[in-house]
Amino acid sequence: MKKIVIVGAGGFGREVKIIIDDINKENFEYKFLGFYDDNIDKDLIVNGFPILGTINDLNNLEEDTFVAFGIGEPKTKMNLVKLLNNKNLKFPTLIHPSSIISADEVSIGKGTIICAGNIITCNIQIKDFVTINLMCTVGHDTVIKDYCSFMPSVNISGEVEVQECVYVGTGAKIINRLQIGKNTIVGAGAVVSKSLPENCTAVGIPAKPIKFHEND
C-alpha cells in the first residue's frame, strides 16, 4: 500500500483527501497519513488527520511517500514543488473515478489532480502538477502545460494551448484554437474568444486583459 500525504490543509487540500478516499473505495491503493502545511500548527487535527509538519519537513522523510498538492494557485504550487529535493518523494496522478477520460491518445503528467465529474476527450496532453477541479470539460487536441489550475465548471474547446502557470476561474469558457499565455489569470465566468498574452488578468464577455503583472 502506498503512503500518501497532502500539502495544504485548506479547502482544496481537504477535497483532495476525498479523491483519495474515493479511489480507495474502488481499489484500496493509498494509506493517507495526514497533511503538511506551513500555516497550521503541527499535530493539529484536520478532518480526523494530523498536521505532520511544514513543507520542508518532507525533505527529511526516509521512506517512500506519495505527495499530492492541495494548492490551487499556480505559482504557489510551483514554488512549493521546487522546494522538495527528497528522492523518497513521489508525485502521483490522482483522478477521481467519476471522471471520463478517453483512452485515445491522452497523456497526463505526474502530480496532476483531476477532480470528480470531468470529461476529457481525445488527443490531449496534460502536463505536470495541473489541477482540474470539479465538472470541467477539455476538448480534443488541447495542450495544458505545467502548474495550471482550472476551477469548477471550466469548458475548454478543442485545439487550445494553455501555457505554464495559468489560472482559470470558475465557469470560464475558452473557445477553440486559442492560446493562453503563461502566468495569465482568466476571471470567473469569462468567455475567451481571442488568444490572451502572458502575464495578464483577463475578465469579461468577451475576455479582455484589464491589467498586466510581473513574471515573478
mmCIF file of N, CA, C and O in Angstrom, residues 20 79 85 99 150 154 207 213:
data_model
loop_
_atom_site.group_PDB
_atom_site.id
_atom_site.type_symbol
_atom_site.label_atom_id
_atom_site.label_comp_id
_atom_site.label_asym_id
_atom_site.label_seq_id
_atom_site.Cartn_x
_atom_site.Cartn_y
_atom_site.Cartn_z
ATOM 1 N N ILE A 20 -8.774 10.800 -2.754
ATOM 2 C CA ILE A 20 -8.040 9.616 -2.303
ATOM 3 C C ILE A 20 -9.001 8.593 -1.701
ATOM 4 O O ILE A 20 -8.923 7.384 -1.981
ATOM 5 N N ASN A 79 6.260 26.910 -6.673
ATOM 6 C CA ASN A 79 7.337 27.210 -5.731
ATOM 7 C C ASN A 79 7.468 26.145 -4.651
ATOM 8 O O ASN A 79 8.581 25.809 -4.223
ATOM 9 N N ASN A 85 13.386 18.285 -2.512
ATOM 10 C CA ASN A 85 14.534 17.645 -3.157
ATOM 11 C C ASN A 85 14.802 16.241 -2.624
ATOM 12 O O ASN A 85 15.861 15.677 -2.843
ATOM 13 N N SER A 99 -14.609 10.710 -13.187
ATOM 14 C CA SER A 99 -14.221 11.459 -14.375
ATOM 15 C C SER A 99 -14.139 10.538 -15.585
ATOM 16 O O SER A 99 -13.741 9.377 -15.485
ATOM 17 N N PHE A 150 -7.491 24.939 -13.019
ATOM 18 C CA PHE A 150 -8.805 25.248 -13.564
ATOM 19 C C PHE A 150 -9.831 25.031 -12.468
ATOM 20 O O PHE A 150 -9.930 23.932 -11.913
ATOM 21 N N VAL A 154 -15.122 24.811 -15.728
ATOM 22 C CA VAL A 154 -14.442 25.447 -16.857
ATOM 23 C C VAL A 154 -14.636 24.572 -18.095
ATOM 24 O O VAL A 154 -14.536 23.345 -18.032
ATOM 25 N N ALA A 207 -13.547 38.013 -23.033
ATOM 26 C CA ALA A 207 -12.472 38.298 -22.083
ATOM 27 C C ALA A 207 -11.436 39.234 -22.700
ATOM 28 O O ALA A 207 -10.988 39.034 -23.827
ATOM 29 N N HIS A 213 0.899 41.943 -15.095
ATOM 30 C CA HIS A 213 1.666 41.806 -13.866
ATOM 31 C C HIS A 213 3.038 41.230 -14.173
ATOM 32 O O HIS A 213 3.261 40.613 -15.222
#
